[in-house]
Amino acid sequence: MIIRRELPGDEEAVTRVHADAFAAHYPDGEPVEPGLVTALRASDAWIPALSLVAVRDGATVGHVCCTRATLGEQRVPVLGLGPLGVVVGQQRAGVGGALVHAVLAAADALDEPLVVLLGHPGYYPRFGFRPAAELGIRPEVAEWEPAFQARTLTTYEPAMTGLFTYAPPFGEL
Ligand SMILES: CC(C)(COP(=O)(O)OP(=O)(O)OC[C@H]1O[C@@H](n2cnc3c(N)ncnc32)[C@H](O)[C@@H]1OP(=O)(O)O)[C@@H](O)C(=O)NCCC(=O)NCCS
């Protein structure tokens, strides 16, 4: 398996990854994640260097992206991670972990200070995520805690606190 940046032409494969990965979360309908990625890609929040695919035996089996989000009244630029998806047939084989490690390293190399996500509290702490509340970072929806988690990077400063706001396409889910 290799992890690389998403390139022009990967869009349909990325859509298929999320449609498959998230299908079980929507027993009565279609997953929103494929459309969310498409909307993010078309928005100002998209950061091409932080959209990564996992390719195994020539097939795209996973995808993750980080997009521009803001923190506090000063609207400090930070990152929101997601969606993260791995096709069902390749789950629990290290693909998701490889994507998360890679996108965090890429974000750090870009001097991004902080990555925030809404995700399973049993999965993300292994990558250095901790409850965002411990850092004084709060979600737009109070009920999101404790799934609301943050990972600090090299340029993080403790003054980076306040309300976290995802890129606009997330609010249109
Ligand atoms: C969550 C997901 C991205 C993880 O990717 P993956 O390639 O399957 O994960 P990895 O192989 O790197 O890690 C596997 C380990 O992660 C943990 N893990 C995986 N999915 C988990 C989940 N939903 N909740 C808690 N722990 C989970 C397990 O400990 C697993 O180890 P185990 O097989 O020994 O039990 C993938 O399962 C997926 O796409 N799921 C559907 C979409 C989704 O829920 N995305 C995340 C939204 S926050």
Short mmCIF file of N, CA and C and ligand atoms in Angstrom, two decimals:
data_model
loop_
_atom_site.label_atom_id
_atom_site.label_comp_id
_atom_site.label_asym_id
_atom_site.label_seq_id
_atom_site.Cartn_x
_atom_site.Cartn_y
_atom_site.Cartn_z
N MET A 1 0.84 -1.20 0.00
CA MET A 1 0.00 0.00 0.00
C MET A 1 0.88 1.25 0.00
N ILE A 2 0.47 2.22 -0.77
CA ILE A 2 1.14 3.52 -0.67
C ILE A 2 0.12 4.59 -0.31
N ILE A 3 0.60 5.62 0.38
CA ILE A 3 -0.21 6.80 0.67
C ILE A 3 0.37 7.92 -0.18
N ARG A 4 -0.49 8.58 -0.93
CA ARG A 4 -0.02 9.71 -1.74
C ARG A 4 -1.10 10.78 -1.81
N ARG A 5 -0.71 11.95 -2.32
CA ARG A 5 -1.70 13.02 -2.49
C ARG A 5 -2.76 12.62 -3.51
N GLU A 6 -3.97 13.08 -3.28
CA GLU A 6 -5.01 12.97 -4.29
C GLU A 6 -4.58 13.79 -5.50
N LEU A 7 -4.78 13.22 -6.69
CA LEU A 7 -4.43 13.90 -7.93
C LEU A 7 -5.67 14.08 -8.79
N PRO A 8 -5.62 14.99 -9.77
CA PRO A 8 -6.75 15.11 -10.70
C PRO A 8 -7.04 13.74 -11.31
N GLY A 9 -8.29 13.37 -11.35
CA GLY A 9 -8.67 12.04 -11.85
C GLY A 9 -9.00 11.06 -10.74
N ASP A 10 -8.62 11.39 -9.50
CA ASP A 10 -8.91 10.51 -8.36
C ASP A 10 -10.32 10.73 -7.79
N GLU A 11 -11.02 11.76 -8.27
CA GLU A 11 -12.25 12.17 -7.60
C GLU A 11 -13.29 11.05 -7.50
N GLU A 12 -13.50 10.34 -8.61
CA GLU A 12 -14.53 9.29 -8.59
C GLU A 12 -14.16 8.16 -7.65
N ALA A 13 -12.88 7.81 -7.63
CA ALA A 13 -12.44 6.74 -6.74
C ALA A 13 -12.63 7.14 -5.28
N VAL A 14 -12.37 8.41 -4.97
CA VAL A 14 -12.55 8.90 -3.60
C VAL A 14 -14.03 8.85 -3.23
N THR A 15 -14.88 9.25 -4.15
CA THR A 15 -16.32 9.17 -3.90
C THR A 15 -16.73 7.73 -3.59
N ARG A 16 -16.20 6.79 -4.36
CA ARG A 16 -16.55 5.37 -4.15
C ARG A 16 -16.06 4.87 -2.80
N VAL A 17 -14.88 5.32 -2.40
CA VAL A 17 -14.34 4.91 -1.09
C VAL A 17 -15.32 5.30 0.02
N HIS A 18 -15.74 6.56 0.01
CA HIS A 18 -16.60 7.02 1.11
C HIS A 18 -18.01 6.42 1.03
N ALA A 19 -18.49 6.21 -0.18
CA ALA A 19 -19.82 5.58 -0.32
C ALA A 19 -19.80 4.19 0.30
N ASP A 20 -18.72 3.47 0.08
CA ASP A 20 -18.59 2.11 0.64
C ASP A 20 -18.31 2.16 2.14
N ALA A 21 -17.36 2.98 2.55
CA ALA A 21 -16.95 3.02 3.96
C ALA A 21 -18.09 3.40 4.88
N PHE A 22 -18.91 4.35 4.45
CA PHE A 22 -19.93 4.90 5.33
C PHE A 22 -21.32 4.29 5.11
N ALA A 23 -21.44 3.37 4.17
CA ALA A 23 -22.78 2.83 3.86
C ALA A 23 -23.47 2.26 5.10
N ALA A 24 -22.71 1.56 5.94
CA ALA A 24 -23.33 0.91 7.10
C ALA A 24 -23.85 1.92 8.13
N HIS A 25 -23.35 3.16 8.05
CA HIS A 25 -23.82 4.19 8.99
C HIS A 25 -25.18 4.73 8.58
N TYR A 26 -25.61 4.39 7.37
CA TYR A 26 -26.87 4.95 6.84
C TYR A 26 -27.75 3.82 6.32
N PRO A 27 -28.29 2.98 7.22
CA PRO A 27 -29.07 1.81 6.77
C PRO A 27 -30.31 2.20 5.97
N ASP A 28 -30.79 3.43 6.15
CA ASP A 28 -32.03 3.84 5.48
C ASP A 28 -31.80 4.84 4.35
N GLY A 29 -30.54 5.05 3.96
CA GLY A 29 -30.33 6.04 2.91
C GLY A 29 -28.89 6.07 2.45
N GLU A 30 -28.57 7.12 1.73
CA GLU A 30 -27.23 7.27 1.15
C GLU A 30 -26.32 8.03 2.11
N PRO A 31 -25.06 7.63 2.21
CA PRO A 31 -24.11 8.39 3.04
C PRO A 31 -23.94 9.82 2.52
N VAL A 32 -23.75 10.75 3.44
CA VAL A 32 -23.52 12.13 3.04
C VAL A 32 -22.05 12.41 2.74
N GLU A 33 -21.16 11.52 3.19
CA GLU A 33 -19.73 11.81 3.09
C GLU A 33 -19.21 11.97 1.67
N PRO A 34 -19.66 11.18 0.69
CA PRO A 34 -19.17 11.41 -0.69
C PRO A 34 -19.49 12.82 -1.17
N GLY A 35 -20.69 13.29 -0.94
CA GLY A 35 -21.07 14.65 -1.35
C GLY A 35 -20.32 15.71 -0.56
N LEU A 36 -20.04 15.40 0.71
CA LEU A 36 -19.29 16.35 1.53
C LEU A 36 -17.89 16.56 0.96
N VAL A 37 -17.23 15.49 0.58
CA VAL A 37 -15.88 15.63 0.02
C VAL A 37 -15.92 16.43 -1.28
N THR A 38 -16.91 16.16 -2.10
CA THR A 38 -17.04 16.90 -3.37
C THR A 38 -17.26 18.39 -3.10
N ALA A 39 -18.10 18.70 -2.10
CA ALA A 39 -18.36 20.11 -1.77
C ALA A 39 -17.12 20.77 -1.17
N LEU A 40 -16.41 20.04 -0.33
CA LEU A 40 -15.17 20.59 0.25
C LEU A 40 -14.16 20.88 -0.84
N ARG A 41 -14.04 19.96 -1.79
CA ARG A 41 -13.05 20.12 -2.86
C ARG A 41 -13.34 21.37 -3.68
N ALA A 42 -14.60 21.72 -3.79
CA ALA A 42 -15.00 22.89 -4.58
C ALA A 42 -14.97 24.19 -3.76
N SER A 43 -14.62 24.09 -2.49
CA SER A 43 -14.70 25.26 -1.61
C SER A 43 -13.33 25.87 -1.36
N ASP A 44 -13.33 27.07 -0.75
CA ASP A 44 -12.08 27.74 -0.40
C ASP A 44 -11.33 27.01 0.70
N ALA A 45 -12.02 26.13 1.39
CA ALA A 45 -11.41 25.43 2.54
C ALA A 45 -10.49 24.29 2.11
N TRP A 46 -10.55 23.91 0.83
CA TRP A 46 -9.79 22.75 0.35
C TRP A 46 -8.29 23.04 0.32
N ILE A 47 -7.50 22.10 0.82
CA ILE A 47 -6.04 22.21 0.84
C ILE A 47 -5.51 20.98 0.11
N PRO A 48 -5.12 21.12 -1.17
CA PRO A 48 -4.75 19.95 -1.98
C PRO A 48 -3.67 19.07 -1.33
N ALA A 49 -2.72 19.70 -0.63
CA ALA A 49 -1.64 18.92 -0.01
C ALA A 49 -2.12 18.03 1.12
N LEU A 50 -3.35 18.28 1.59
CA LEU A 50 -3.87 17.52 2.73
C LEU A 50 -5.06 16.65 2.34
N SER A 51 -5.12 16.25 1.09
CA SER A 51 -6.09 15.24 0.65
C SER A 51 -5.29 14.05 0.15
N LEU A 52 -5.36 12.95 0.90
CA LEU A 52 -4.49 11.80 0.65
C LEU A 52 -5.31 10.56 0.35
N VAL A 53 -4.79 9.75 -0.56
CA VAL A 53 -5.43 8.47 -0.87
C VAL A 53 -4.48 7.34 -0.49
N ALA A 54 -5.07 6.18 -0.16
CA ALA A 54 -4.33 4.95 0.05
C ALA A 54 -4.61 4.05 -1.15
N VAL A 55 -3.54 3.57 -1.77
CA VAL A 55 -3.68 2.75 -2.98
C VAL A 55 -3.03 1.39 -2.72
N ARG A 56 -3.81 0.34 -2.94
CA ARG A 56 -3.28 -1.02 -2.76
C ARG A 56 -3.58 -1.82 -4.01
N ASP A 57 -2.55 -2.44 -4.59
CA ASP A 57 -2.71 -3.24 -5.81
C ASP A 57 -3.47 -2.45 -6.88
N GLY A 58 -3.18 -1.18 -6.98
CA GLY A 58 -3.77 -0.34 -8.01
C GLY A 58 -5.16 0.17 -7.70
N ALA A 59 -5.73 -0.24 -6.57
CA ALA A 59 -7.08 0.19 -6.22
C ALA A 59 -7.03 1.22 -5.09
N THR A 60 -7.87 2.23 -5.20
CA THR A 60 -7.96 3.24 -4.13
C THR A 60 -8.83 2.67 -3.02
N VAL A 61 -8.21 2.45 -1.86
CA VAL A 61 -8.90 1.77 -0.76
C VAL A 61 -9.17 2.68 0.43
N GLY A 62 -8.64 3.89 0.42
CA GLY A 62 -8.88 4.79 1.54
C GLY A 62 -8.63 6.23 1.16
N HIS A 63 -9.21 7.13 1.93
CA HIS A 63 -9.03 8.57 1.69
C HIS A 63 -9.19 9.32 3.00
N VAL A 64 -8.42 10.39 3.13
CA VAL A 64 -8.60 11.32 4.24
C VAL A 64 -8.30 12.72 3.74
N CYS A 65 -8.95 13.71 4.34
CA CYS A 65 -8.57 15.09 4.05
C CYS A 65 -8.68 15.94 5.31
N CYS A 66 -7.86 16.99 5.32
CA CYS A 66 -7.99 18.05 6.33
C CYS A 66 -8.33 19.33 5.57
N THR A 67 -9.27 20.08 6.10
CA THR A 67 -9.68 21.32 5.44
C THR A 67 -9.61 22.49 6.42
N ARG A 68 -9.66 23.69 5.85
CA ARG A 68 -9.49 24.90 6.65
C ARG A 68 -10.68 25.12 7.57
N ALA A 69 -10.38 25.26 8.84
CA ALA A 69 -11.38 25.59 9.86
C ALA A 69 -10.81 26.76 10.65
N THR A 70 -11.59 27.29 11.59
CA THR A 70 -11.11 28.43 12.37
C THR A 70 -11.41 28.22 13.84
N LEU A 71 -10.67 29.00 14.64
CA LEU A 71 -10.78 28.88 16.08
C LEU A 71 -10.94 30.27 16.71
N GLY A 72 -11.96 30.38 17.54
CA GLY A 72 -12.15 31.58 18.34
C GLY A 72 -12.63 32.78 17.55
N GLU A 73 -12.83 33.87 18.28
CA GLU A 73 -13.33 35.10 17.65
C GLU A 73 -12.31 35.67 16.67
N GLN A 74 -11.02 35.39 16.91
CA GLN A 74 -9.98 35.88 16.01
C GLN A 74 -9.94 35.07 14.71
N ARG A 75 -10.70 34.00 14.67
CA ARG A 75 -10.73 33.10 13.52
C ARG A 75 -9.32 32.63 13.14
N VAL A 76 -8.60 32.14 14.13
CA VAL A 76 -7.26 31.58 13.92
C VAL A 76 -7.40 30.37 12.99
N PRO A 77 -6.61 30.32 11.91
CA PRO A 77 -6.72 29.18 10.99
C PRO A 77 -6.17 27.90 11.60
N VAL A 78 -7.01 26.89 11.65
CA VAL A 78 -6.63 25.54 12.12
C VAL A 78 -7.21 24.56 11.11
N LEU A 79 -7.10 23.27 11.41
CA LEU A 79 -7.60 22.26 10.47
C LEU A 79 -8.71 21.41 11.09
N GLY A 80 -9.66 21.01 10.24
CA GLY A 80 -10.62 19.99 10.59
C GLY A 80 -10.28 18.74 9.81
N LEU A 81 -10.23 17.59 10.49
CA LEU A 81 -9.92 16.33 9.79
C LEU A 81 -11.22 15.60 9.46
N GLY A 82 -11.32 15.18 8.21
CA GLY A 82 -12.45 14.34 7.83
C GLY A 82 -13.08 14.78 6.54
N PRO A 83 -13.81 13.86 5.91
CA PRO A 83 -13.99 12.49 6.36
C PRO A 83 -12.73 11.63 6.20
N LEU A 84 -12.69 10.54 6.99
CA LEU A 84 -11.70 9.47 6.86
C LEU A 84 -12.48 8.21 6.54
N GLY A 85 -12.13 7.55 5.45
CA GLY A 85 -12.85 6.33 5.09
C GLY A 85 -11.93 5.28 4.49
N VAL A 86 -12.21 4.03 4.81
CA VAL A 86 -11.50 2.89 4.24
C VAL A 86 -12.56 1.91 3.74
N VAL A 87 -12.41 1.40 2.54
CA VAL A 87 -13.40 0.48 2.00
C VAL A 87 -13.56 -0.73 2.94
N VAL A 88 -14.76 -1.24 3.03
CA VAL A 88 -15.08 -2.27 4.03
C VAL A 88 -14.12 -3.46 3.93
N GLY A 89 -13.83 -3.89 2.72
CA GLY A 89 -13.00 -5.07 2.56
C GLY A 89 -11.55 -4.90 2.98
N GLN A 90 -11.14 -3.64 3.26
CA GLN A 90 -9.74 -3.38 3.65
C GLN A 90 -9.64 -2.79 5.06
N GLN A 91 -10.75 -2.81 5.79
CA GLN A 91 -10.71 -2.23 7.13
C GLN A 91 -9.97 -3.14 8.10
N ARG A 92 -9.45 -2.52 9.14
CA ARG A 92 -8.71 -3.21 10.20
C ARG A 92 -7.45 -3.88 9.67
N ALA A 93 -6.85 -3.25 8.68
CA ALA A 93 -5.59 -3.75 8.12
C ALA A 93 -4.54 -2.65 8.10
N GLY A 94 -4.76 -1.58 8.85
CA GLY A 94 -3.75 -0.54 8.98
C GLY A 94 -3.88 0.62 8.01
N VAL A 95 -4.85 0.58 7.12
CA VAL A 95 -4.97 1.65 6.12
C VAL A 95 -5.37 2.97 6.78
N GLY A 96 -6.38 2.92 7.63
CA GLY A 96 -6.83 4.14 8.30
C GLY A 96 -5.72 4.76 9.13
N GLY A 97 -5.00 3.94 9.84
CA GLY A 97 -3.90 4.44 10.65
C GLY A 97 -2.82 5.09 9.79
N ALA A 98 -2.50 4.47 8.68
CA ALA A 98 -1.48 5.04 7.79
C ALA A 98 -1.93 6.40 7.26
N LEU A 99 -3.20 6.52 6.91
CA LEU A 99 -3.71 7.79 6.40
C LEU A 99 -3.66 8.88 7.47
N VAL A 100 -4.04 8.54 8.70
CA VAL A 100 -4.04 9.55 9.76
C VAL A 100 -2.62 10.00 10.06
N HIS A 101 -1.70 9.04 10.20
CA HIS A 101 -0.30 9.43 10.46
C HIS A 101 0.22 10.32 9.33
N ALA A 102 -0.08 9.96 8.11
CA ALA A 102 0.45 10.72 6.97
C ALA A 102 -0.11 12.12 6.91
N VAL A 103 -1.41 12.28 7.14
CA VAL A 103 -2.00 13.61 7.02
C VAL A 103 -1.56 14.49 8.19
N LEU A 104 -1.33 13.91 9.37
CA LEU A 104 -0.83 14.70 10.49
C LEU A 104 0.60 15.18 10.20
N ALA A 105 1.42 14.31 9.63
CA ALA A 105 2.80 14.70 9.31
C ALA A 105 2.81 15.78 8.23
N ALA A 106 1.94 15.64 7.24
CA ALA A 106 1.87 16.65 6.18
C ALA A 106 1.41 17.99 6.73
N ALA A 107 0.43 17.96 7.64
CA ALA A 107 -0.07 19.20 8.25
C ALA A 107 1.03 19.86 9.09
N ASP A 108 1.79 19.06 9.81
CA ASP A 108 2.87 19.59 10.63
C ASP A 108 3.93 20.23 9.74
N ALA A 109 4.22 19.60 8.62
CA ALA A 109 5.23 20.14 7.70
C ALA A 109 4.79 21.46 7.09
N LEU A 110 3.49 21.70 7.05
CA LEU A 110 2.96 22.97 6.55
C LEU A 110 2.85 24.02 7.65
N ASP A 111 3.36 23.68 8.85
CA ASP A 111 3.29 24.58 10.02
C ASP A 111 1.86 24.84 10.48
N GLU A 112 0.97 23.92 10.20
CA GLU A 112 -0.38 24.02 10.77
C GLU A 112 -0.28 23.69 12.26
N PRO A 113 -0.98 24.43 13.11
CA PRO A 113 -0.79 24.22 14.54
C PRO A 113 -1.68 23.15 15.19
N LEU A 114 -2.84 22.88 14.56
CA LEU A 114 -3.84 22.11 15.31
C LEU A 114 -4.80 21.41 14.35
N VAL A 115 -5.12 20.16 14.68
CA VAL A 115 -6.09 19.39 13.90
C VAL A 115 -7.22 18.96 14.84
N VAL A 116 -8.44 19.21 14.42
CA VAL A 116 -9.61 18.91 15.25
C VAL A 116 -10.52 17.97 14.48
N LEU A 117 -11.18 17.07 15.18
CA LEU A 117 -12.14 16.17 14.51
C LEU A 117 -13.22 15.71 15.46
N LEU A 118 -14.24 15.18 14.84
CA LEU A 118 -15.34 14.55 15.54
C LEU A 118 -15.22 13.08 15.17
N GLY A 119 -14.87 12.24 16.14
CA GLY A 119 -14.64 10.84 15.78
C GLY A 119 -14.68 9.95 17.00
N HIS A 120 -14.53 8.66 16.75
CA HIS A 120 -14.67 7.68 17.81
C HIS A 120 -13.58 7.88 18.87
N PRO A 121 -13.97 8.08 20.15
CA PRO A 121 -12.97 8.31 21.19
C PRO A 121 -12.08 7.10 21.47
N GLY A 122 -12.47 5.92 20.95
CA GLY A 122 -11.63 4.74 21.13
C GLY A 122 -10.57 4.59 20.04
N TYR A 123 -10.67 5.37 18.98
CA TYR A 123 -9.77 5.20 17.84
C TYR A 123 -8.67 6.26 17.79
N TYR A 124 -9.03 7.52 17.98
CA TYR A 124 -8.09 8.60 17.68
C TYR A 124 -7.01 8.90 18.73
N PRO A 125 -7.20 8.57 20.02
CA PRO A 125 -6.12 8.85 20.99
C PRO A 125 -4.79 8.20 20.61
N ARG A 126 -4.80 7.09 19.90
CA ARG A 126 -3.53 6.44 19.53
C ARG A 126 -2.70 7.32 18.59
N PHE A 127 -3.34 8.32 17.97
CA PHE A 127 -2.62 9.25 17.09
C PHE A 127 -2.29 10.57 17.81
N GLY A 128 -2.50 10.61 19.10
CA GLY A 128 -2.19 11.82 19.86
C GLY A 128 -3.36 12.76 20.04
N PHE A 129 -4.54 12.37 19.61
CA PHE A 129 -5.72 13.22 19.83
C PHE A 129 -6.17 13.08 21.29
N ARG A 130 -6.65 14.18 21.84
CA ARG A 130 -7.21 14.17 23.19
C ARG A 130 -8.49 14.98 23.19
N PRO A 131 -9.28 14.85 24.23
CA PRO A 131 -10.52 15.63 24.25
C PRO A 131 -10.24 17.12 24.04
N ALA A 132 -10.92 17.73 23.07
CA ALA A 132 -10.64 19.14 22.76
C ALA A 132 -10.92 20.04 23.96
N ALA A 133 -11.85 19.63 24.81
CA ALA A 133 -12.19 20.44 25.98
C ALA A 133 -10.97 20.65 26.88
N GLU A 134 -10.05 19.68 26.92
CA GLU A 134 -8.85 19.82 27.74
C GLU A 134 -7.97 20.96 27.27
N LEU A 135 -8.13 21.35 26.01
CA LEU A 135 -7.33 22.45 25.44
C LEU A 135 -8.13 23.75 25.38
N GLY A 136 -9.34 23.74 25.93
CA GLY A 136 -10.18 24.94 25.90
C GLY A 136 -10.81 25.18 24.54
N ILE A 137 -10.98 24.10 23.78
CA ILE A 137 -11.57 24.20 22.44
C ILE A 137 -12.95 23.57 22.49
N ARG A 138 -13.96 24.33 22.08
CA ARG A 138 -15.32 23.80 22.19
C ARG A 138 -15.99 23.71 20.82
N PRO A 139 -16.91 22.75 20.69
CA PRO A 139 -17.58 22.53 19.40
C PRO A 139 -18.79 23.45 19.23
N GLU A 140 -19.25 23.51 17.97
CA GLU A 140 -20.44 24.31 17.69
C GLU A 140 -21.69 23.69 18.33
N VAL A 141 -21.65 22.36 18.50
CA VAL A 141 -22.78 21.64 19.09
C VAL A 141 -22.28 20.96 20.36
N ALA A 142 -22.79 21.37 21.51
CA ALA A 142 -22.27 20.89 22.80
C ALA A 142 -22.32 19.37 22.90
N GLU A 143 -23.30 18.75 22.29
CA GLU A 143 -23.47 17.30 22.39
C GLU A 143 -22.34 16.53 21.68
N TRP A 144 -21.52 17.22 20.89
CA TRP A 144 -20.43 16.51 20.17
C TRP A 144 -19.38 15.97 21.13
N GLU A 145 -19.23 16.58 22.30
CA GLU A 145 -18.28 16.04 23.26
C GLU A 145 -18.81 14.69 23.74
N PRO A 146 -17.98 13.66 24.02
CA PRO A 146 -16.53 13.63 24.02
C PRO A 146 -15.92 13.15 22.70
N ALA A 147 -16.70 13.08 21.64
CA ALA A 147 -16.15 12.66 20.35
C ALA A 147 -15.32 13.78 19.70
N PHE A 148 -15.39 14.95 20.31
CA PHE A 148 -14.71 16.13 19.76
C PHE A 148 -13.28 16.15 20.29
N GLN A 149 -12.32 15.94 19.39
CA GLN A 149 -10.94 15.72 19.80
C GLN A 149 -9.96 16.61 19.03
N ALA A 150 -8.81 16.86 19.63
CA ALA A 150 -7.82 17.74 19.00
C ALA A 150 -6.42 17.14 19.12
N ARG A 151 -5.61 17.40 18.12
CA ARG A 151 -4.21 16.97 18.09
C ARG A 151 -3.35 18.20 17.86
N THR A 152 -2.46 18.51 18.80
CA THR A 152 -1.59 19.67 18.63
C THR A 152 -0.39 19.28 17.76
N LEU A 153 0.11 20.26 17.00
CA LEU A 153 1.29 20.07 16.16
C LEU A 153 2.37 21.05 16.64
N THR A 154 3.50 21.07 15.94
CA THR A 154 4.67 21.79 16.45
C THR A 154 4.41 23.27 16.72
N THR A 155 3.65 23.94 15.86
CA THR A 155 3.48 25.39 16.01
C THR A 155 2.28 25.77 16.88
N TYR A 156 1.69 24.78 17.53
CA TYR A 156 0.56 25.04 18.43
C TYR A 156 0.98 25.95 19.59
N GLU A 157 0.05 26.83 20.00
CA GLU A 157 0.28 27.65 21.19
C GLU A 157 -0.93 27.51 22.10
N PRO A 158 -0.71 27.46 23.42
CA PRO A 158 -1.81 27.23 24.35
C PRO A 158 -2.91 28.30 24.28
N ALA A 159 -2.59 29.47 23.73
CA ALA A 159 -3.62 30.52 23.62
C ALA A 159 -4.65 30.19 22.55
N MET A 160 -4.42 29.13 21.80
CA MET A 160 -5.36 28.74 20.73
C MET A 160 -6.54 28.01 21.35
N THR A 161 -7.52 28.80 21.74
CA THR A 161 -8.71 28.25 22.41
C THR A 161 -9.96 28.87 21.79
N GLY A 162 -11.11 28.38 22.22
CA GLY A 162 -12.37 28.98 21.82
C GLY A 162 -13.21 28.07 20.95
N LEU A 163 -14.14 28.69 20.28
CA LEU A 163 -15.10 27.95 19.45
C LEU A 163 -14.45 27.50 18.15
N PHE A 164 -14.55 26.20 17.88
CA PHE A 164 -14.03 25.65 16.62
C PHE A 164 -15.13 25.67 15.57
N THR A 165 -14.81 26.17 14.40
CA THR A 165 -15.80 26.25 13.32
C THR A 165 -15.28 25.53 12.09
N TYR A 166 -16.00 24.45 11.71
CA TYR A 166 -15.65 23.68 10.51
C TYR A 166 -15.84 24.53 9.25
N ALA A 167 -15.22 24.08 8.16
CA ALA A 167 -15.48 24.68 6.84
C ALA A 167 -16.98 24.62 6.55
N PRO A 168 -17.50 25.65 5.86
CA PRO A 168 -18.95 25.74 5.63
C PRO A 168 -19.61 24.47 5.10
N PRO A 169 -19.00 23.70 4.18
CA PRO A 169 -19.72 22.51 3.68
C PRO A 169 -20.14 21.54 4.78
N PHE A 170 -19.42 21.51 5.91
CA PHE A 170 -19.82 20.61 6.99
C PHE A 170 -21.19 20.99 7.55
N GLY A 171 -21.48 22.28 7.57
CA GLY A 171 -22.75 22.73 8.12
C GLY A 171 -23.92 22.45 7.21
N GLU A 172 -23.63 22.05 5.98
CA GLU A 172 -24.71 21.79 5.02
C GLU A 172 -25.05 20.32 4.95
N LEU A 173 -24.46 19.51 5.87
CA LEU A 173 -24.75 18.06 5.89
C LEU A 173 -26.23 17.81 6.16
C1 LIG B 1 -12.61 4.04 11.08
C2 LIG B 1 -11.76 3.59 9.91
C3 LIG B 1 -11.33 4.80 9.09
C4 LIG B 1 -10.51 2.91 10.49
O1 LIG B 1 -9.68 2.50 9.43
P1 LIG B 1 -9.04 1.04 9.43
O2 LIG B 1 -8.12 0.96 8.28
O3 LIG B 1 -10.14 0.06 9.51
O4 LIG B 1 -8.25 1.09 10.83
P2 LIG B 1 -6.80 0.53 11.17
O5 LIG B 1 -6.61 -0.79 10.52
O6 LIG B 1 -5.78 1.56 10.94
O7 LIG B 1 -6.92 0.33 12.72
C5 LIG B 1 -7.64 -0.78 13.18
C6 LIG B 1 -7.89 -0.60 14.65
O8 LIG B 1 -8.60 0.57 14.84
C7 LIG B 1 -9.62 0.38 15.79
N1 LIG B 1 -10.88 0.78 15.15
C8 LIG B 1 -11.22 0.70 13.85
N2 LIG B 1 -12.43 1.20 13.66
C9 LIG B 1 -12.87 1.59 14.87
C10 LIG B 1 -14.05 2.18 15.34
N3 LIG B 1 -15.07 2.50 14.53
N4 LIG B 1 -14.15 2.44 16.63
C11 LIG B 1 -13.14 2.16 17.47
N5 LIG B 1 -12.01 1.59 17.10
C12 LIG B 1 -11.87 1.31 15.81
C13 LIG B 1 -9.56 -1.01 16.26
O9 LIG B 1 -8.85 -1.01 17.49
C14 LIG B 1 -8.76 -1.71 15.21
O10 LIG B 1 -7.95 -2.64 15.78
P3 LIG B 1 -8.46 -4.17 15.86
O11 LIG B 1 -8.72 -4.61 14.45
O12 LIG B 1 -7.31 -4.84 16.50
O13 LIG B 1 -9.68 -4.14 16.70
C15 LIG B 1 -12.50 2.59 9.00
O14 LIG B 1 -12.88 1.48 9.75
C16 LIG B 1 -13.71 3.16 8.31
O15 LIG B 1 -13.61 3.68 7.21
N6 LIG B 1 -14.89 3.05 8.93
C17 LIG B 1 -16.13 3.52 8.34
C18 LIG B 1 -16.14 5.01 8.19
C19 LIG B 1 -15.87 5.71 9.50
O16 LIG B 1 -16.47 5.41 10.52
N7 LIG B 1 -14.93 6.68 9.46
C20 LIG B 1 -14.46 7.39 10.62
C21 LIG B 1 -15.38 8.46 11.00
S1 LIG B 1 -14.77 9.19 12.53
#
